[in-house]
Short mmCIF file of C-alpha atoms in Angstrom, two decimals:
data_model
loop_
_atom_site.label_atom_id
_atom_site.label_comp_id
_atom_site.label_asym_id
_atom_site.label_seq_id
_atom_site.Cartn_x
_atom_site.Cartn_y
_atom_site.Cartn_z
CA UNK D 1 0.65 -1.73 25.79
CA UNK D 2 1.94 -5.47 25.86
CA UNK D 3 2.97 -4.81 29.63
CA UNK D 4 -0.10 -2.96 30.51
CA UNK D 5 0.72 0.51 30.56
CA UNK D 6 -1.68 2.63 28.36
CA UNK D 7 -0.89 3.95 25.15
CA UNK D 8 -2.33 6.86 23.35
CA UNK D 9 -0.95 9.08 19.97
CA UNK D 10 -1.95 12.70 19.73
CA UNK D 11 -0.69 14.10 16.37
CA UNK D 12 -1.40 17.71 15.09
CA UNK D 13 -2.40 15.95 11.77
CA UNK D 14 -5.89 15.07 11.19
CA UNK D 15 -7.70 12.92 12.79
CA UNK D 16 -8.33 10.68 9.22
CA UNK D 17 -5.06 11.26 7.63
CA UNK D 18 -3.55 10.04 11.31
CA UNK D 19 -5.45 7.15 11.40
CA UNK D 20 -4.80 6.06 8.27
CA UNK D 21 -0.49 6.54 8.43
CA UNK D 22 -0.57 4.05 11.99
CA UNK D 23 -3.16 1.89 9.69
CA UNK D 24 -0.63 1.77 6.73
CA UNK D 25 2.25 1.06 9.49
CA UNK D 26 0.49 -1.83 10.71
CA UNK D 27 -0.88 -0.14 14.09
CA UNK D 28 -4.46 -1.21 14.79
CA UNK D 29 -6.64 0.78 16.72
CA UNK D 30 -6.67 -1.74 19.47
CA UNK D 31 -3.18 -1.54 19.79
CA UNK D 32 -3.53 1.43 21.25
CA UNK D 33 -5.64 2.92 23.90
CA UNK D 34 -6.25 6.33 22.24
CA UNK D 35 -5.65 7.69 18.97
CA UNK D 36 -6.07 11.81 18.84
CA UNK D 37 -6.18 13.90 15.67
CA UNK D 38 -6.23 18.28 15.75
CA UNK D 39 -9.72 17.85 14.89
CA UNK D 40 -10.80 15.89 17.81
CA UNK D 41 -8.22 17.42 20.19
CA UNK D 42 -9.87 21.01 19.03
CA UNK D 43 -13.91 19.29 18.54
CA UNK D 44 -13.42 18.95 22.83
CA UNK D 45 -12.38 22.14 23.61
CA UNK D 46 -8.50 21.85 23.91
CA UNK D 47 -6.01 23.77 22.41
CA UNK D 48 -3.61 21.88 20.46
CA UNK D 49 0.33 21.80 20.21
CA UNK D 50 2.23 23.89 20.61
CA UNK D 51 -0.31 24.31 23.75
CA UNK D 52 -0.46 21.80 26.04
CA UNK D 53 -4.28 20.97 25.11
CA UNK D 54 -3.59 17.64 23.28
CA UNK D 55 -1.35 16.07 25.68
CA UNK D 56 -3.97 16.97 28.76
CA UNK D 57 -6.63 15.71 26.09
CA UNK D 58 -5.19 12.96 26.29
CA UNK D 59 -4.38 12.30 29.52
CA UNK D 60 -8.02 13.27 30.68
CA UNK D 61 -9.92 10.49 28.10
CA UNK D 62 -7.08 7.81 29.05
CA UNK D 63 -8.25 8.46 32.47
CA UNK D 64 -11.72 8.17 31.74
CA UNK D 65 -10.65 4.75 29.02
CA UNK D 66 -9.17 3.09 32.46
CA UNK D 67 -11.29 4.72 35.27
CA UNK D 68 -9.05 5.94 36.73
CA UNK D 69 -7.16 9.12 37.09
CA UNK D 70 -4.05 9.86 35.43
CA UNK D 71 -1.34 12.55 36.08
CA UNK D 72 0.95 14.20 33.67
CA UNK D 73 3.66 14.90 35.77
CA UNK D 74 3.34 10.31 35.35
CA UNK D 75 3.51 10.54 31.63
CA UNK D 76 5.52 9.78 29.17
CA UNK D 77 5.50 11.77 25.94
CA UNK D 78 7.28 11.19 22.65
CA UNK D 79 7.86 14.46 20.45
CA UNK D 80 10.13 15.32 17.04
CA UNK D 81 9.37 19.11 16.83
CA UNK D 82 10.65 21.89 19.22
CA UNK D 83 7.15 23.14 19.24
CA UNK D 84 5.42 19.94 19.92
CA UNK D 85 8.66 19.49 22.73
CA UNK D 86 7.64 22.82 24.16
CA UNK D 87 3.62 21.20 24.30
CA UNK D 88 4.97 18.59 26.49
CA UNK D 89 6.53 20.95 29.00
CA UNK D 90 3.41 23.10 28.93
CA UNK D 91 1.16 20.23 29.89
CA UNK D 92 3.35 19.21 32.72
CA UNK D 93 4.26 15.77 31.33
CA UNK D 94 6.88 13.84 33.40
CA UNK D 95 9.14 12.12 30.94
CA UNK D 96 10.25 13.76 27.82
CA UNK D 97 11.35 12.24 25.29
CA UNK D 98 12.86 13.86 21.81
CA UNK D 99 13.16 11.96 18.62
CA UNK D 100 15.68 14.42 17.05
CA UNK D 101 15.34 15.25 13.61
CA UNK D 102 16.66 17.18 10.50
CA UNK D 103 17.57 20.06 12.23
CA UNK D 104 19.59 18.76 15.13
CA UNK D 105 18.43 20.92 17.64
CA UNK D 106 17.77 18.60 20.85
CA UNK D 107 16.05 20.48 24.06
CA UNK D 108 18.34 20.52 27.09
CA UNK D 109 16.12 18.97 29.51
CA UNK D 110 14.78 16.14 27.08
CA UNK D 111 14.43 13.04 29.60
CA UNK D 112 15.80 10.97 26.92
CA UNK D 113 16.98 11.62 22.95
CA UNK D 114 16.37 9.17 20.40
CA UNK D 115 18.76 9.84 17.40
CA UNK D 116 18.39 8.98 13.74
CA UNK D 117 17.89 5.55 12.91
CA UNK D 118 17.88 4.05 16.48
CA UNK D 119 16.26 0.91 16.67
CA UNK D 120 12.72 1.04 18.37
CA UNK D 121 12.69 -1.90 20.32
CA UNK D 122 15.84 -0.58 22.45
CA UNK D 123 13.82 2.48 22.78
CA UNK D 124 10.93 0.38 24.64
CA UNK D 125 12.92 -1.31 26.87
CA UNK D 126 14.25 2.13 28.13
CA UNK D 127 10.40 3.12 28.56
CA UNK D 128 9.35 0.58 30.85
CA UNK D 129 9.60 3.32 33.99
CA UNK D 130 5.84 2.96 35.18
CA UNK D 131 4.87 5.59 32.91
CA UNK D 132 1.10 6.24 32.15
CA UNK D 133 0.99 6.99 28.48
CA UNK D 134 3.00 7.13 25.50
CA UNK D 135 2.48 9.86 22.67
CA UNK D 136 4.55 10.47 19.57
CA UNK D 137 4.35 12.23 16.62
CA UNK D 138 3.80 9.94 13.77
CA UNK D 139 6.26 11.65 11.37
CA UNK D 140 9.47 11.08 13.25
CA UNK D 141 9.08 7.48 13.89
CA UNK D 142 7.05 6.78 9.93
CA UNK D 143 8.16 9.12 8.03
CA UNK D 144 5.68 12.00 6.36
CA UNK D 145 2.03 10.50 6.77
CA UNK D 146 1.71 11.83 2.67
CA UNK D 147 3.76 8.70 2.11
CA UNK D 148 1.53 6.04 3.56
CA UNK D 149 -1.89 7.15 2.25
#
């Protein structure tokens, strides 16, 4: 968000319990443009991950937050989970990116795979692409959000 490009974080967890792991992480609300629990992706009518519905949620309010629109085919989304990979594709976002996990398993087409341990800011240089949003999963770059509440 330093460089202007919007931000938002879409997490299947709860809107509260979301809020609350970026809070105990150090990200403030106004660091980011839009922060999007299950509850509030599902309280507007969208269907959430695996189904594309939070990623367009989020792509429609950052459009509304900026006035302007927003594409997702100009997005960038962040994802640890095959399922929430697969909720990526099915909202048509541009840029993929896979922060691989326990399990290994890394989708073929993944824009970009972060591994293990990688350092972050490395990671945001690579990002700088003129994408419109960022979202990630809170557990692959925190750790569980049980551990910060």
């Amino acid at each position: 968000r330093e460089i202007g490009l919007p931000v938002a974080v879409i997490s299947n967890a709860k809107q509260r319990v979301l809020e609350a792991t970026l809070s105990a992480v150090g990200i403030k609300p106004e660091m980011v443009d839009l922060i999007a629990g299950i509850d509030t992706v599902k309280s507007n009518n969208y269907e959430p991950k695996p189904a594309g519905g939070s990623y367009l949620y989020g792509v429609h309010k950052l459009s509304e937050i900026l006035g302007r629109e927003i594409h997702p085919e100009h997005c960038i989304g962040m994802e640890d989970s095959n399922s929430g990979y697969e909720s990526l594709i099915n909202a048509g976002i541009g840029s993929r990116i896979f922060c691989q996990n326990a399990d290994g398993k890394v989708p073929e087409d993944a824009s970009h795979v972060i591994r293990p341990h990688e350092d972050m800011s490395r990671i945001h240089t690579r990002l700088l692409n003129g994408a419109a949003t960022i979202s990630m999963m809170t557990k692959s770059v925190f750790g569980p959000p049980e551990r910060h509440i």
